GROMACS .gro file of C-alpha atoms in nm:
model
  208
    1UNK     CA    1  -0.906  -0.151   0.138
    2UNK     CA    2  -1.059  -0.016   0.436
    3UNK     CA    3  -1.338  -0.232   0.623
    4UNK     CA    4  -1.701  -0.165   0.663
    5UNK     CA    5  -1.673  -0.181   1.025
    6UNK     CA    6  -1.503   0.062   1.308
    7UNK     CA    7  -1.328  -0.040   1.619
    8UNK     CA    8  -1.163   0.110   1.912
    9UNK     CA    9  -0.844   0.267   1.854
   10UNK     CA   10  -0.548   0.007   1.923
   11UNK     CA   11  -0.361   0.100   2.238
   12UNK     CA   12  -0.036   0.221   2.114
   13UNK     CA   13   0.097   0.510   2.346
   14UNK     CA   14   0.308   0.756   2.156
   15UNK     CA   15   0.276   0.535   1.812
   16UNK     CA   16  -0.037   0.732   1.675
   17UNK     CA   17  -0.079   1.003   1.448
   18UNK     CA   18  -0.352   1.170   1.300
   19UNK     CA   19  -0.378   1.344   0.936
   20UNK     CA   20  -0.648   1.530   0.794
   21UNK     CA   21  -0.748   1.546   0.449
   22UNK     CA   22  -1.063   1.748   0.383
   23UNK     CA   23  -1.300   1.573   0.584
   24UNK     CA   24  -1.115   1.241   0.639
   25UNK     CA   25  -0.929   1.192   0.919
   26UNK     CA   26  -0.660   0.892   0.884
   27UNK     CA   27  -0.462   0.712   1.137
   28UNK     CA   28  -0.139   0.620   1.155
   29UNK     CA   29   0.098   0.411   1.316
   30UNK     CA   30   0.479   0.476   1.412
   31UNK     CA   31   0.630   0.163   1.353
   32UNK     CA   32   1.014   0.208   1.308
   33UNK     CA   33   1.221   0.535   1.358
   34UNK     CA   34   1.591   0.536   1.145
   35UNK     CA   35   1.853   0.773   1.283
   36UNK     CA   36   2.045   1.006   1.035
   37UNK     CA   37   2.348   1.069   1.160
   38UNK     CA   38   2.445   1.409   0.944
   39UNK     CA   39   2.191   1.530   1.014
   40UNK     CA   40   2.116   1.410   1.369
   41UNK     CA   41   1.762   1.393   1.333
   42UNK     CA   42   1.543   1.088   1.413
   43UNK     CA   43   1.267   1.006   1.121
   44UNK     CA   44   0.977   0.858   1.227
   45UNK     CA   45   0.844   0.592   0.977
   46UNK     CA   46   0.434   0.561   0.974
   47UNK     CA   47   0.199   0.317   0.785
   48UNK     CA   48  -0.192   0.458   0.787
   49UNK     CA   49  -0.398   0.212   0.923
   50UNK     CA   50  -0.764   0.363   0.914
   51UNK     CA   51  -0.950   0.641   0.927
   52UNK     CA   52  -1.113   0.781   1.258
   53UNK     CA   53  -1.444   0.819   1.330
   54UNK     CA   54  -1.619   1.117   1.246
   55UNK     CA   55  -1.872   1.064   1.558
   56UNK     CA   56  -1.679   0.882   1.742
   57UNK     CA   57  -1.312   0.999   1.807
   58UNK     CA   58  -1.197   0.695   1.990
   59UNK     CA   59  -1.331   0.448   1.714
   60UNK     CA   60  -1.203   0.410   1.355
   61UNK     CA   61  -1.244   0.167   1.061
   62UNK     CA   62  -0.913   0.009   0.987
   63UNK     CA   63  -0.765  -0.138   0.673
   64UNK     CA   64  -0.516  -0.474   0.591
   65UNK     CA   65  -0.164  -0.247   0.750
   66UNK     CA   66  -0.367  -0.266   1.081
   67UNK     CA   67  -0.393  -0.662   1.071
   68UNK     CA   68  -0.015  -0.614   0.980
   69UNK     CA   69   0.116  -0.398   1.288
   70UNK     CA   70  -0.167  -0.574   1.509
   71UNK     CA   71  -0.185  -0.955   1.412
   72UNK     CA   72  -0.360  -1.065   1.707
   73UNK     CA   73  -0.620  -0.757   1.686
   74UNK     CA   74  -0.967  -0.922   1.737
   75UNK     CA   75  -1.202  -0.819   1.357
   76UNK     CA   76  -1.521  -0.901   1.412
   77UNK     CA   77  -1.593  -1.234   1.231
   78UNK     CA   78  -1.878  -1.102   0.998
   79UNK     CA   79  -1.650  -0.903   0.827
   80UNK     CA   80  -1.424  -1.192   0.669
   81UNK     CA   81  -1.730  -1.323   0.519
   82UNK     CA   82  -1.848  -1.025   0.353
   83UNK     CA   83  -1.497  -0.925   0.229
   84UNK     CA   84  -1.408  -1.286   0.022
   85UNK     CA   85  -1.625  -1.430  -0.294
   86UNK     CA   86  -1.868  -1.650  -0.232
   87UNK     CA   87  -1.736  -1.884  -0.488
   88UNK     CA   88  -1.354  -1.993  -0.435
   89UNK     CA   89  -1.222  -2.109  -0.712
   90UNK     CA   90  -1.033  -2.393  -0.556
   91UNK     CA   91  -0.906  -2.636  -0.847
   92UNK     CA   92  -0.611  -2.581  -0.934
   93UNK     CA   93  -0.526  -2.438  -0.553
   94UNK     CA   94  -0.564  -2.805  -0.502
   95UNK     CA   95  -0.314  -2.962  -0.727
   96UNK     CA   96  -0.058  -2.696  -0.597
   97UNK     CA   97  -0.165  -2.774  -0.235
   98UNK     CA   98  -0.085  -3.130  -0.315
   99UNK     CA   99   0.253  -3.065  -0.464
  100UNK     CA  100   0.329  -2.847  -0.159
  101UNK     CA  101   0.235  -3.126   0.067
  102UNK     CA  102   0.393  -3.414  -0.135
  103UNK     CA  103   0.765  -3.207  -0.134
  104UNK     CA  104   0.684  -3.105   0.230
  105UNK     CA  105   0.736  -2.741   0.179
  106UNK     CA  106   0.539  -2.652   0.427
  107UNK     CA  107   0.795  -2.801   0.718
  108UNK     CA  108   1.084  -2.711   0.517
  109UNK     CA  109   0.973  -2.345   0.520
  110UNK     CA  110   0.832  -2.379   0.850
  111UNK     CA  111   1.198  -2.421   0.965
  112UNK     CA  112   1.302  -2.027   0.869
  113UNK     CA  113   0.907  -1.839   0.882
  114UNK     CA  114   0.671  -1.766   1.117
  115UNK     CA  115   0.351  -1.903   1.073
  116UNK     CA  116   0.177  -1.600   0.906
  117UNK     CA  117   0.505  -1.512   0.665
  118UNK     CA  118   0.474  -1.887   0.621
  119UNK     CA  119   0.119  -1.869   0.487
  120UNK     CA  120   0.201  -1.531   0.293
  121UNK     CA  121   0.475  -1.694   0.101
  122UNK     CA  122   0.268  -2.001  -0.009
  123UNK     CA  123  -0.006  -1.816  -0.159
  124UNK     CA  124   0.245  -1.566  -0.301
  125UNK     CA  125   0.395  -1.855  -0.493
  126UNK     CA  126   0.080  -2.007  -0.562
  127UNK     CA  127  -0.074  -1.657  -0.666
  128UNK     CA  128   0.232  -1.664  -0.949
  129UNK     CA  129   0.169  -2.004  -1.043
  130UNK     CA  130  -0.269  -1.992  -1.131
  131UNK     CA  131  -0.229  -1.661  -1.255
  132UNK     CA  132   0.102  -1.664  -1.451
  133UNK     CA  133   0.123  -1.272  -1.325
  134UNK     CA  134   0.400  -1.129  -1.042
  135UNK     CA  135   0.234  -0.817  -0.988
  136UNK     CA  136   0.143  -0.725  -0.633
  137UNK     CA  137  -0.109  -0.520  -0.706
  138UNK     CA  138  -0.310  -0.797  -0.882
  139UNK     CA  139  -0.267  -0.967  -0.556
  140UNK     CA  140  -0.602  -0.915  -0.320
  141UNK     CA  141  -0.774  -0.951  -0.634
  142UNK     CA  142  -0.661  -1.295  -0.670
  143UNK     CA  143  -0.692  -1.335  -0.301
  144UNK     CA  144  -1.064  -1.222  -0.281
  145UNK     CA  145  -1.128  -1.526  -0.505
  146UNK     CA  146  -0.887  -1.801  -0.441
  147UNK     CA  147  -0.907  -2.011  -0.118
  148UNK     CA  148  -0.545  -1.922   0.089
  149UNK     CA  149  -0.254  -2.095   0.290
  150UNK     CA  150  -0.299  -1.803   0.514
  151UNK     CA  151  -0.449  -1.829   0.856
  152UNK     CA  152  -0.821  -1.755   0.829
  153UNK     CA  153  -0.788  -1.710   0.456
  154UNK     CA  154  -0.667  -1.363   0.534
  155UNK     CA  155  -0.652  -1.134   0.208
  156UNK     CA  156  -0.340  -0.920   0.248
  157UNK     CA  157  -0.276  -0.571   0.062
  158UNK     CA  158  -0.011  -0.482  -0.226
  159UNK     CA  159   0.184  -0.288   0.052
  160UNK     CA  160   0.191  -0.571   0.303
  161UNK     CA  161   0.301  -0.817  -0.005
  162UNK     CA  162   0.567  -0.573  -0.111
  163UNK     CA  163   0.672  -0.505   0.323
  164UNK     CA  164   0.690  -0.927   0.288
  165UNK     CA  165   0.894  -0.970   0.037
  166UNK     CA  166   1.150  -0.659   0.154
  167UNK     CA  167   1.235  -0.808   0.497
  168UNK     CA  168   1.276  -1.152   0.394
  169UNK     CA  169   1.611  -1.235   0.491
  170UNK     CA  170   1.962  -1.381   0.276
  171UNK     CA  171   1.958  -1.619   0.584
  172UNK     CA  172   1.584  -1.736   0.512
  173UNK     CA  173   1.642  -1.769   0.194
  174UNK     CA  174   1.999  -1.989   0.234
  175UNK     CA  175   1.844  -2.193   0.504
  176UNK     CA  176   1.552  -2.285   0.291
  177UNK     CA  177   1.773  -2.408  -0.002
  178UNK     CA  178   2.043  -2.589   0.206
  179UNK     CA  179   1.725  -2.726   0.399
  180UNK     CA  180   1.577  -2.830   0.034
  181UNK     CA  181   1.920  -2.965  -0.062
  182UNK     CA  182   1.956  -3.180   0.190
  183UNK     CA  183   1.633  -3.387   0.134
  184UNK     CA  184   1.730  -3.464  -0.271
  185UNK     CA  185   1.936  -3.655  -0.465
  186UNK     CA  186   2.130  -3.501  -0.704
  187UNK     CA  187   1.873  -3.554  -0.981
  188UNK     CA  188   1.673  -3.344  -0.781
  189UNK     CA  189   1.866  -3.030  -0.743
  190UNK     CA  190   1.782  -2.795  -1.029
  191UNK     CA  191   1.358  -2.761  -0.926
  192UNK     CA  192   1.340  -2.353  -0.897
  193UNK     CA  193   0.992  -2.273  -0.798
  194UNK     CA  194   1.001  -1.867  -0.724
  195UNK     CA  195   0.864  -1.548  -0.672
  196UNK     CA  196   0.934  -1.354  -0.964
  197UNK     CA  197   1.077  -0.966  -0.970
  198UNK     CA  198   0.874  -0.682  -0.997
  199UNK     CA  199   0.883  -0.310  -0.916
  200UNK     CA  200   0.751  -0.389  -0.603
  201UNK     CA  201   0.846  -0.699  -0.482
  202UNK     CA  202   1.208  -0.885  -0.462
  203UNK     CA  203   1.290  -1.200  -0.605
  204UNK     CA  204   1.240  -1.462  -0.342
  205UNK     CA  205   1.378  -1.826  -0.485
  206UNK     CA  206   1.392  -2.174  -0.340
  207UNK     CA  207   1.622  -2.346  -0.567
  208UNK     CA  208   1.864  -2.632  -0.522
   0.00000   0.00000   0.00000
């Protein structure tokens, strides 16, 4: 999803690209480069993040990878509101919130993510639960709708789900269950909520 808004291109020496595509011009961002050592050759690895302007060359309208890449990037406020329903559907967010709050998930989690993976998770989980679906996809949809753990209520896209769930770590994922563990009796220790498989995403589990 690209906003309805442009902005100056982020300052990124040596990270941007530019592709053309008939008359669209998209920008995109180097964010990793992976050595092969047969071949000796360094590949760059590039996300688009926007498309350039077509009167303005330093400007560009960005999509949900730029937020990604450049977290602390300033949007312009108006934007948020126009891009999220104006009717959340918030009930059953806020049975799960309470459950989250009542098993103290949030600190327990809080121990092994960053705030914003934090966030992502939770609704992730949540997202499974309301909508009994796992597809990524189906995601922002759900997102556009449904009020979010999420800093600002920020609606991420299927890619940024699916780059989530990829770099989440064995050692996240152990520390969060020994963490969980630790706080239960042994009655206690066979509660699985999870992130279910797909073709994009990786099982994520807290178990005990």
């Amino acid at each position: 999803m690209y906003y309805d808004f442009e902005i100056p291109l982020p300052d990124a020496p040596g990270k941007l690209a530019y592709e053309r595509h008939g008359d669209t011009t998209y920008v995109k961002y180097e964010y990793k480069r992976t050595y092969d050592p047969e071949k000796k050759f360094t590949y760059p690895k590039c996300a688009t993040i926007g498309k350039r302007s077509k009167e303005n060359p330093d400007m560009f309208r960005p999509n949900q990878n730029y937020l990604t890449y450049f977290p602390n990037a300033e949007m312009p406020i108006s934007d948020y509101r126009s891009t999220r329903s104006s009717c959340l559907r918030a009930g059953a967010f806020i049975v799960m919130r309470k459950i989250i709050k009542d098993y103290k998930l949030e600190d327990i989690l809080g121990m092994h993510f960053q705030d914003r993976d934090l966030g992502l998770f939770l609704d992730l989980a949540v997202y499974s639960i309301i909508t009994e679906d796992n597809a990524g996809q189906y995601y922002p949809d759900y997102a556009y709708n449904h009020p979010l753990f999420t800093q600002n209520m920020r609606i991420y896209s299927d890619s940024t789900v699916s780059a989530f769930l990829q770099s989440v770590t064995e050692d996240q994922n152990a520390g969060s269950l020994n963490e969980w563990n630790s706080s239960r009796n042994h009655r206690e220790k066979n509660i699985y909520p999870m992130i279910p498989q797909t073709k994009t995403a990786r099982r994520v589990m807290l178990k005990s």
